[in-house]
PDB file of C-alpha atoms in Angstrom:
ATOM      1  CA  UNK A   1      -1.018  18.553   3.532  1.00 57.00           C
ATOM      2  CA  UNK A   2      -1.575  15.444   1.214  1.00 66.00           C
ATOM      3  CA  UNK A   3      -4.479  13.236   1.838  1.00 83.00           C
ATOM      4  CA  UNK A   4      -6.298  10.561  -0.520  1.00 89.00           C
ATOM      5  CA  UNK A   5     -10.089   9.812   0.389  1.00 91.00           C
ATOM      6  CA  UNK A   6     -12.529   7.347  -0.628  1.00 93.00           C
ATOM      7  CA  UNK A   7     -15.991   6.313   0.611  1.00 89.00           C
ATOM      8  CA  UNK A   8     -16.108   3.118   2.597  1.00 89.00           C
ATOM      9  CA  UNK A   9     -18.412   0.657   1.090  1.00 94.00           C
ATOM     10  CA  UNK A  10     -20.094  -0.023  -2.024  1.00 96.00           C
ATOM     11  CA  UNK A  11     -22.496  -2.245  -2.864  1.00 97.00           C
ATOM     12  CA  UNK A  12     -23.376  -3.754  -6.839  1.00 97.00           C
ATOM     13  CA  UNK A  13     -25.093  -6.778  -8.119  1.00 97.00           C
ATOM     14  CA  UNK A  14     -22.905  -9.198  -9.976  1.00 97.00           C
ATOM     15  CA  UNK A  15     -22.741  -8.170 -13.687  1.00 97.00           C
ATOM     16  CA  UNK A  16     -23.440  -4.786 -12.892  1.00 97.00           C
ATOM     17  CA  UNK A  17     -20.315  -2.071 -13.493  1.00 97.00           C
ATOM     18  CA  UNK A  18     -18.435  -0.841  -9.988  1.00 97.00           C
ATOM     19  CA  UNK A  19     -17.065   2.840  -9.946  1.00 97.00           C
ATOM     20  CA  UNK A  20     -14.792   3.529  -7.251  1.00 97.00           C
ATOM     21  CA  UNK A  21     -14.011   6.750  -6.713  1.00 97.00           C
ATOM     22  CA  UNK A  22     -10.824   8.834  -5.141  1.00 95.00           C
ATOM     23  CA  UNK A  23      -9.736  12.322  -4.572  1.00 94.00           C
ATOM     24  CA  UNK A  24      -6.156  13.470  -3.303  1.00 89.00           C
ATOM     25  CA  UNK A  25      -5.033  17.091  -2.331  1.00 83.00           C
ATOM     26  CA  UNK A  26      -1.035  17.172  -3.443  1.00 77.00           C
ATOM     27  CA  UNK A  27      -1.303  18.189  -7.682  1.00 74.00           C
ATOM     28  CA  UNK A  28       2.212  16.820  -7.937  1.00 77.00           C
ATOM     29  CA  UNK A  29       1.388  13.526  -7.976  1.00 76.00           C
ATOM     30  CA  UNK A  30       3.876  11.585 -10.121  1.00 80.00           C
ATOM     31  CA  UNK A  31       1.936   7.784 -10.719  1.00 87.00           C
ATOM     32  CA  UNK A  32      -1.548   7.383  -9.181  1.00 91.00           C
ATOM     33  CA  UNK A  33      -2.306   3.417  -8.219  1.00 92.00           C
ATOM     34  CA  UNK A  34      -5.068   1.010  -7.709  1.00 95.00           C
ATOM     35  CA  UNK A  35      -4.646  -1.821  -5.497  1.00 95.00           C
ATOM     36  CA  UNK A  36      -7.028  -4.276  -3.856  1.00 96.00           C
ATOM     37  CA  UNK A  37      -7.179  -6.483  -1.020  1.00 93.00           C
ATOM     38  CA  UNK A  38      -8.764  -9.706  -0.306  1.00 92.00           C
ATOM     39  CA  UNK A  39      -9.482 -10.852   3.165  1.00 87.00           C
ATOM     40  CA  UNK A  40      -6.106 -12.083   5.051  1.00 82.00           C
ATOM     41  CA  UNK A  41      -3.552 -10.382   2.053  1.00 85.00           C
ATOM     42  CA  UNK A  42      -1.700  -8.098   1.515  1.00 87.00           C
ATOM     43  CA  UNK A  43      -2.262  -5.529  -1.054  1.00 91.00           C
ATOM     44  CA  UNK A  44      -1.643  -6.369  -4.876  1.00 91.00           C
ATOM     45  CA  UNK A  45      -1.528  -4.106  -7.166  1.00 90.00           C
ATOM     46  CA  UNK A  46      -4.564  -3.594  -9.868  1.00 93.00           C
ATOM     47  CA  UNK A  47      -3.356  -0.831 -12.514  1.00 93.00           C
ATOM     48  CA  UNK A  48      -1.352   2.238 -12.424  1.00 91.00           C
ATOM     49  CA  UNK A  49      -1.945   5.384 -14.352  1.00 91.00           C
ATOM     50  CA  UNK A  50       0.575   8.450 -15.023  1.00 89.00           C
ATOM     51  CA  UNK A  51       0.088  11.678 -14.161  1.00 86.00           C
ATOM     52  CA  UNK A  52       0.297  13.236 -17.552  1.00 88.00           C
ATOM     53  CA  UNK A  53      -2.488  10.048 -18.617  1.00 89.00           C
ATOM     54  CA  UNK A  54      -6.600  11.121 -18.548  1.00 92.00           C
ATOM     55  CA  UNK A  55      -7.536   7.291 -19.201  1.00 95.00           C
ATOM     56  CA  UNK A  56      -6.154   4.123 -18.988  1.00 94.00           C
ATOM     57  CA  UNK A  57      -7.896   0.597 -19.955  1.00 95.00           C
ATOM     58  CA  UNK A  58      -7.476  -2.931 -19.042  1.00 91.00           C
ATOM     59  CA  UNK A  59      -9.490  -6.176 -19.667  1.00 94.00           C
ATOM     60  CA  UNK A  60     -12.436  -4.762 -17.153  1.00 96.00           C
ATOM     61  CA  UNK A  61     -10.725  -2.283 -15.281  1.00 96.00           C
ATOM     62  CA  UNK A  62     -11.195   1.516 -16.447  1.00 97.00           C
ATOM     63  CA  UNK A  63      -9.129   4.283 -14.658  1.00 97.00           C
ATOM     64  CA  UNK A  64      -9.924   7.786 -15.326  1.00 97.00           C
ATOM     65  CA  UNK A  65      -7.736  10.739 -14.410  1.00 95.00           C
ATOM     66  CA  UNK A  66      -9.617  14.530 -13.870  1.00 93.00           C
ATOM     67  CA  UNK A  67      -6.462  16.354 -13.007  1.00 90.00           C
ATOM     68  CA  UNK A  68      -8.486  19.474 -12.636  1.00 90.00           C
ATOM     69  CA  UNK A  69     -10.433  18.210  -9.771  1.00 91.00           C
ATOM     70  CA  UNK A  70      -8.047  15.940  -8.276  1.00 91.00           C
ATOM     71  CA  UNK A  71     -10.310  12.992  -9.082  1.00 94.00           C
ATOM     72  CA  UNK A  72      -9.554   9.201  -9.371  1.00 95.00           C
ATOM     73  CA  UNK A  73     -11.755   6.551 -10.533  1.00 97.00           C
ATOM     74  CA  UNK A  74     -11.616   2.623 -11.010  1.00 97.00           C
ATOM     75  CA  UNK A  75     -14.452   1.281 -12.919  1.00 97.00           C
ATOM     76  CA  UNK A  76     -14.634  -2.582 -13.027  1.00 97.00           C
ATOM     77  CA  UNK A  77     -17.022  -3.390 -16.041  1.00 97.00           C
ATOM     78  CA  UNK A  78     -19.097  -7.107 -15.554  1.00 97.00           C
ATOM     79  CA  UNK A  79     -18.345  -7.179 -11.711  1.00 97.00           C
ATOM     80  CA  UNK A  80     -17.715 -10.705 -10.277  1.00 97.00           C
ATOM     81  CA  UNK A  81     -18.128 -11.800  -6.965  1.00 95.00           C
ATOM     82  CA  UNK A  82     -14.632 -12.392  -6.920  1.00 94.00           C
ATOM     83  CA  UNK A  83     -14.023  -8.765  -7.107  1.00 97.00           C
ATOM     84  CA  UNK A  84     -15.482  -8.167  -3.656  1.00 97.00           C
ATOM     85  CA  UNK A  85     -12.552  -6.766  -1.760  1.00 96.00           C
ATOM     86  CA  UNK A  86     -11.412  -3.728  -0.427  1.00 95.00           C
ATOM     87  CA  UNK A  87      -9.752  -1.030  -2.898  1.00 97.00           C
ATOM     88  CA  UNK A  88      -7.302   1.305  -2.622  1.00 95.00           C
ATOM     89  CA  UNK A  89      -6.333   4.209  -4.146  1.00 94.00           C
ATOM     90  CA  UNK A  90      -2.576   5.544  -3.928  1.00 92.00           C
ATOM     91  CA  UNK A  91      -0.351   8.302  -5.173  1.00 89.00           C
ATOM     92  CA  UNK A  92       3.419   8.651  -5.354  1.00 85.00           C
ATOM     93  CA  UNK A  93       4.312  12.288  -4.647  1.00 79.00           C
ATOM     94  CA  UNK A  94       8.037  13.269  -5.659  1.00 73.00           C
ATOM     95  CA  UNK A  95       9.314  15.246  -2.723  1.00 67.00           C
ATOM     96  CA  UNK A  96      13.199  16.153  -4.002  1.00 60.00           C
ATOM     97  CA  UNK A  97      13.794  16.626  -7.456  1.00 55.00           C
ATOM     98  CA  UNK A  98      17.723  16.348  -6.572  1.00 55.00           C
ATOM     99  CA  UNK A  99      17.820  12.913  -4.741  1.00 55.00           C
ATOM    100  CA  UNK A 100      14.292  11.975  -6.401  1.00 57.00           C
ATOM    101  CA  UNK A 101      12.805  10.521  -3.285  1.00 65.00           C
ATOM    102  CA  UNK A 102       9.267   9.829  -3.388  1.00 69.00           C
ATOM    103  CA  UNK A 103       6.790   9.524  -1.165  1.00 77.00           C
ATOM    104  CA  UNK A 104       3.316   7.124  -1.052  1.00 84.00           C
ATOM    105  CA  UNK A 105       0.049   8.483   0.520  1.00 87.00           C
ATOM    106  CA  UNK A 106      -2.694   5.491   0.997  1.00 91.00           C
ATOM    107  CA  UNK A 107      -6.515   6.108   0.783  1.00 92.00           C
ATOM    108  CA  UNK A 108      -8.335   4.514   3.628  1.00 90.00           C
ATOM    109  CA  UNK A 109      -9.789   1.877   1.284  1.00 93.00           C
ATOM    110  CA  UNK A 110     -13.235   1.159  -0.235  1.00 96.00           C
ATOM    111  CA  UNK A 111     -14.990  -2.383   0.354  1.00 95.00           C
ATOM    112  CA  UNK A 112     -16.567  -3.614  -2.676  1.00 97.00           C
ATOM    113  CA  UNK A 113     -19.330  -6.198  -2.021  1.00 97.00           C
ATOM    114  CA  UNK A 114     -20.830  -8.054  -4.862  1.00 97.00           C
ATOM    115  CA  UNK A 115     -24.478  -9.052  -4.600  1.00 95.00           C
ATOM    116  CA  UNK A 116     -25.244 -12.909  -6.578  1.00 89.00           C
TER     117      UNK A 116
ATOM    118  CA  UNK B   1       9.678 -16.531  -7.594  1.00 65.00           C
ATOM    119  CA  UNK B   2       8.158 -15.700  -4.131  1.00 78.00           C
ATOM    120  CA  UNK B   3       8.024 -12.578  -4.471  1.00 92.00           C
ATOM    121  CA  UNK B   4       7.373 -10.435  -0.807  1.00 95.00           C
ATOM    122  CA  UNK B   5       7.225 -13.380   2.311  1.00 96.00           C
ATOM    123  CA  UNK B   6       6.758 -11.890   5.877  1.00 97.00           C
ATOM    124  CA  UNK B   7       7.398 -14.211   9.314  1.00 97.00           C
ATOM    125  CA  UNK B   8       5.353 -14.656  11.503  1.00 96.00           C
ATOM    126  CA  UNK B   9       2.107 -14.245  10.460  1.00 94.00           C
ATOM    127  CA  UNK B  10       0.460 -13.772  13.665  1.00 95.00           C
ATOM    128  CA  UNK B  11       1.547 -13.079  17.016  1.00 96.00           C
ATOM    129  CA  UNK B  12       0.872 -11.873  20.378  1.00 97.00           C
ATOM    130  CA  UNK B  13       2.570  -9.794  22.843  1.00 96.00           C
ATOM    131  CA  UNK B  14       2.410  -8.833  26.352  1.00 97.00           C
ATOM    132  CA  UNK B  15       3.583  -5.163  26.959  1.00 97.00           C
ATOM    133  CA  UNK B  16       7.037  -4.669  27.253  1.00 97.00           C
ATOM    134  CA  UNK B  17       8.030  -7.585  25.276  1.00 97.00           C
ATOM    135  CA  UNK B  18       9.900  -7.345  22.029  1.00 96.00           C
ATOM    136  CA  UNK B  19       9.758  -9.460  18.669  1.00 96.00           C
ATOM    137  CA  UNK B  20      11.225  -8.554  15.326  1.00 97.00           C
ATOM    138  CA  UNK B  21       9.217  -9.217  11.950  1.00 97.00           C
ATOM    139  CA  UNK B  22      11.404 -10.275   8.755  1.00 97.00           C
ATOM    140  CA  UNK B  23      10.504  -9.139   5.451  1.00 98.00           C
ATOM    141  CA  UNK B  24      12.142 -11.268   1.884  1.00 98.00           C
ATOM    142  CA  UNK B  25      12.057 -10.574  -1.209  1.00 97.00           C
ATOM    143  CA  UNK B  26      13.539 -11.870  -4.139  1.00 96.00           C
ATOM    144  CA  UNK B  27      12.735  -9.307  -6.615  1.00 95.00           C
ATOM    145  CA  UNK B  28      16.236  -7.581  -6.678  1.00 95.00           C
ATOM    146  CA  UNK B  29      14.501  -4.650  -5.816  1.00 95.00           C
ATOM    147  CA  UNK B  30      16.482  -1.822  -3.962  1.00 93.00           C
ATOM    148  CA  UNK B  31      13.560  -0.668  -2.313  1.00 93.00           C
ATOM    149  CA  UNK B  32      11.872  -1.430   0.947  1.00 95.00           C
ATOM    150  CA  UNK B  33       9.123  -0.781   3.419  1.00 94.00           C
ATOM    151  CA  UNK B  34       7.124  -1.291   6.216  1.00 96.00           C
ATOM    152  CA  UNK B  35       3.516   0.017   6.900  1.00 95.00           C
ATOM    153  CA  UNK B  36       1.459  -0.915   9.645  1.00 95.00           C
ATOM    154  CA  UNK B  37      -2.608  -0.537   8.828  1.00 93.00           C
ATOM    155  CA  UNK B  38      -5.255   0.448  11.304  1.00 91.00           C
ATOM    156  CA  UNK B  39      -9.002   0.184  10.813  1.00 83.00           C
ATOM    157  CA  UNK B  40     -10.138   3.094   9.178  1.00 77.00           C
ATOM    158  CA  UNK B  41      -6.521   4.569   8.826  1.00 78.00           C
ATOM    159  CA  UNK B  42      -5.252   2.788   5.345  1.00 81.00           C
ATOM    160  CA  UNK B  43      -1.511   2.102   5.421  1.00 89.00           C
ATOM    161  CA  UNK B  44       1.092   4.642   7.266  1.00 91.00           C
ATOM    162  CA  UNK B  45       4.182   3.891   6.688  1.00 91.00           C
ATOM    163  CA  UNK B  46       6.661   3.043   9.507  1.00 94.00           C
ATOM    164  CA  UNK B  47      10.103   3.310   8.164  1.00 93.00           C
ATOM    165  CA  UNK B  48      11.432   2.714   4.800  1.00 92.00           C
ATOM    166  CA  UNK B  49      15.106   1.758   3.171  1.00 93.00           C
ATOM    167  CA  UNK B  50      16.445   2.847  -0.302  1.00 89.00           C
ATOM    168  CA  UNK B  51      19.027   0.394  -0.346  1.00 91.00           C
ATOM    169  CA  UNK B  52      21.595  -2.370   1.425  1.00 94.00           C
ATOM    170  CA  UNK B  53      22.435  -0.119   4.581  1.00 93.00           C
ATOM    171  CA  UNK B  54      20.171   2.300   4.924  1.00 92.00           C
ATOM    172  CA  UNK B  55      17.102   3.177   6.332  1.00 92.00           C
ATOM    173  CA  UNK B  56      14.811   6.166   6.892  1.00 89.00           C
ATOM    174  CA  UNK B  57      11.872   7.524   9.586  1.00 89.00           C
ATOM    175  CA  UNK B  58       8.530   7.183   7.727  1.00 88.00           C
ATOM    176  CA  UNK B  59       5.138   8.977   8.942  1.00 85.00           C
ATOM    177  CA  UNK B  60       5.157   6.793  12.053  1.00 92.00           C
ATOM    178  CA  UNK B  61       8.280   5.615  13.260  1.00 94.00           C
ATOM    179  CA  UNK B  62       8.332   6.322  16.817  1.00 94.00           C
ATOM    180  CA  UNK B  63       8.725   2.847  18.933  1.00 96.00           C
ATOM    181  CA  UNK B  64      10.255   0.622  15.927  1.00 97.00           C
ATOM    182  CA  UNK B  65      13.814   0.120  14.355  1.00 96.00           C
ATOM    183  CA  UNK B  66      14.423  -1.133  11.214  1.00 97.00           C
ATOM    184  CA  UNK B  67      17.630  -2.586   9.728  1.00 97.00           C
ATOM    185  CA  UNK B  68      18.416  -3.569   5.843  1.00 97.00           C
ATOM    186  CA  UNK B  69      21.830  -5.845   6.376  1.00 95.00           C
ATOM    187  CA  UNK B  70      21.418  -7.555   3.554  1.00 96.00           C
ATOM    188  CA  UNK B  71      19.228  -6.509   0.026  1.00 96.00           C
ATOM    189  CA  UNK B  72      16.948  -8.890   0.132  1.00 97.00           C
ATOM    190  CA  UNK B  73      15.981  -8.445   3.959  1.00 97.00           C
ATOM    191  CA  UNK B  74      13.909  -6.163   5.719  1.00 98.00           C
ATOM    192  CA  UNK B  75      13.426  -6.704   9.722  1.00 98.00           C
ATOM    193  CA  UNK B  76      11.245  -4.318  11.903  1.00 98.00           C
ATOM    194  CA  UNK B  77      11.918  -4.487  15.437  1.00 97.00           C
ATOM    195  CA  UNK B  78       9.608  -3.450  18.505  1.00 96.00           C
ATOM    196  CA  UNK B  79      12.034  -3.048  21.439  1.00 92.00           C
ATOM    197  CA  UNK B  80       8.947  -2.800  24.138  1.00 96.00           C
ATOM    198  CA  UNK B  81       5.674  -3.374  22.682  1.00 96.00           C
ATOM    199  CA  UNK B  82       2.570  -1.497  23.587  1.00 97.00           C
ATOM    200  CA  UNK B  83      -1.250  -2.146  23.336  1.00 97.00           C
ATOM    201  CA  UNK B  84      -1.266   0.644  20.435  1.00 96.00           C
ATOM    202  CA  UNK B  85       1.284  -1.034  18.371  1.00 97.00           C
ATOM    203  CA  UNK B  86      -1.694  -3.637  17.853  1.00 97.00           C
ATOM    204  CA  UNK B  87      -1.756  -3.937  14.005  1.00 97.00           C
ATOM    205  CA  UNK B  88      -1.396  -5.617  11.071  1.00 95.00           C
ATOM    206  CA  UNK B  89       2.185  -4.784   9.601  1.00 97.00           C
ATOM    207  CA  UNK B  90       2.626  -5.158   5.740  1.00 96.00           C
ATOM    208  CA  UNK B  91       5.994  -5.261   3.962  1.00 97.00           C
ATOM    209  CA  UNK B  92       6.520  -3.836   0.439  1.00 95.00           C
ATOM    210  CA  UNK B  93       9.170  -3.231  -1.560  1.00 95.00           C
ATOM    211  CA  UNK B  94       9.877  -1.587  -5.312  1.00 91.00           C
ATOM    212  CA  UNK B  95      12.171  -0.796  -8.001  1.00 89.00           C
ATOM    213  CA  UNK B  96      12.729   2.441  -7.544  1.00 81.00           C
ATOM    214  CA  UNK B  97      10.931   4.974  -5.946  1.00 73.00           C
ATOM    215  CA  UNK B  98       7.730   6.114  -7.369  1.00 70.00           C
ATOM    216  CA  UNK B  99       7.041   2.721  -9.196  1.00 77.00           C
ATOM    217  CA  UNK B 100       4.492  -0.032  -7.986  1.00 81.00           C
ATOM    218  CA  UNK B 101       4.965  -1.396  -4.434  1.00 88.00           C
ATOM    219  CA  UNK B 102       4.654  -5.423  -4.272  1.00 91.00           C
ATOM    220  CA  UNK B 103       3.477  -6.386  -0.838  1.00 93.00           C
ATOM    221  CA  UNK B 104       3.892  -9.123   1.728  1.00 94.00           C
ATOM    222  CA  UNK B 105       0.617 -10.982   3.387  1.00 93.00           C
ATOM    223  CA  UNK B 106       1.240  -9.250   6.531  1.00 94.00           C
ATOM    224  CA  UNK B 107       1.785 -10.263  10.131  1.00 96.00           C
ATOM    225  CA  UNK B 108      -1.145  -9.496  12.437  1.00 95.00           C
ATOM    226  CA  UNK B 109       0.518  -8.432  15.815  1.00 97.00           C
ATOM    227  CA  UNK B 110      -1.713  -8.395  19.005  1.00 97.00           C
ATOM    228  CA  UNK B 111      -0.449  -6.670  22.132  1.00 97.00           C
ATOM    229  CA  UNK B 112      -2.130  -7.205  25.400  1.00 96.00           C
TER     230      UNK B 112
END
């Protein structure tokens, strides 16, 4: 079946970079997501990378794609304390080419805690 | 612009009571959803709609409705709450399927 994992917590010192890490099961992933949430919110969404993409840039934010291994990672370069929040990763799996209905699989989130 | 608004954003509930959360956005978008997330669990999604009208069973529908009257409008209903249903529910909704889901801020529903 599909399933998206992360580790729970991290832990970096302000200014430091973060790399949060993901790996998902289903190789027919269509768009592979990033979003994080602050205490009390809902989720909002970070970046986004395609499938067919190995790397995708941003002010800070880094995602690389290793299709091979099924690998996700978010690196946030210069790491604020504002950036302490929980992460998650996402996928969007197409499950009928015909009526193209897709279908979202959520990590269980990574909390990113910035040391001053 | 708004964007995704949820009411209320807390309640409790005694078992065997019922309460419907609304969902709003004013995005256009045809696409809507309701998760609820659980500690540890990330976001499972309830039941979902693909346009004015319609609605469809998610990974854990089993003790909600849903009903999509009007485009903008999402409600979830909980005909006879239970302790389990304790959560925090989260609206999104999206362009079309596949693209980036915009969220609400949630409702946090206790049920005692």
């Amino acid at each position: 079946g599909e399933d998206v994992e992360q580790s729970l917590f991290l832990s970096v010192r302000e200014g430091d970079s973060s790399v949060i890490n993901c790996t998902y099961t289903d190789s027919s992933s269509t768009y592979l997501y990033w979003y994080k949430q602050e205490p009390g919110a809902g989720l909002q969404l970070l970046t986004y990378i395609f499938s067919n993409m190995d790397m995708k840039q941003d002010q800070r934010l880094t995602v690389l794609l290793n299709k091979k291994d099924k690998h996700l990672s978010l690196r946030i370069a210069d790491t604020q304390t504002g950036d302490s929040a929980i992460y998650f990763c996402a996928e969007s799996i197409r499950l009928d080419g015909t009526s193209g209905t897709y279908k979202y699989i959520f990590g269980t989130g990574t909390r990113l805690k910035v040391l001053a | 612009n708004a964007g995704v608004t949820q009411t209320p954003k807390f309640r409790v509930l005694k078992t065997g009571q019922s309460m419907t959360l609304l969902c709003a956005q004013d995005m256009n978008h045809e696409y809507m959803y309701w998760y609820r997330q659980d500690p540890g669990m990330g976001l499972r999604l309830i039941h979902y709609s693909v346009g004015e009208g319609t609605t469809a069973k998610g990974e854990v529908p089993d003790g909600y409705n849903v009903s999509r009257l009007k485009k903008q409008n999402f409600l979830l209903g909980l005909e006879s709450a239970a302790p389990s249903q304790t959560s925090v529910y989260f609206c999104a909704s999206s362009y079309s399927f596949g693209f980036e889901q915009y969220f609400g801020p949630g409702t946090r529903l206790t049920v005692t």
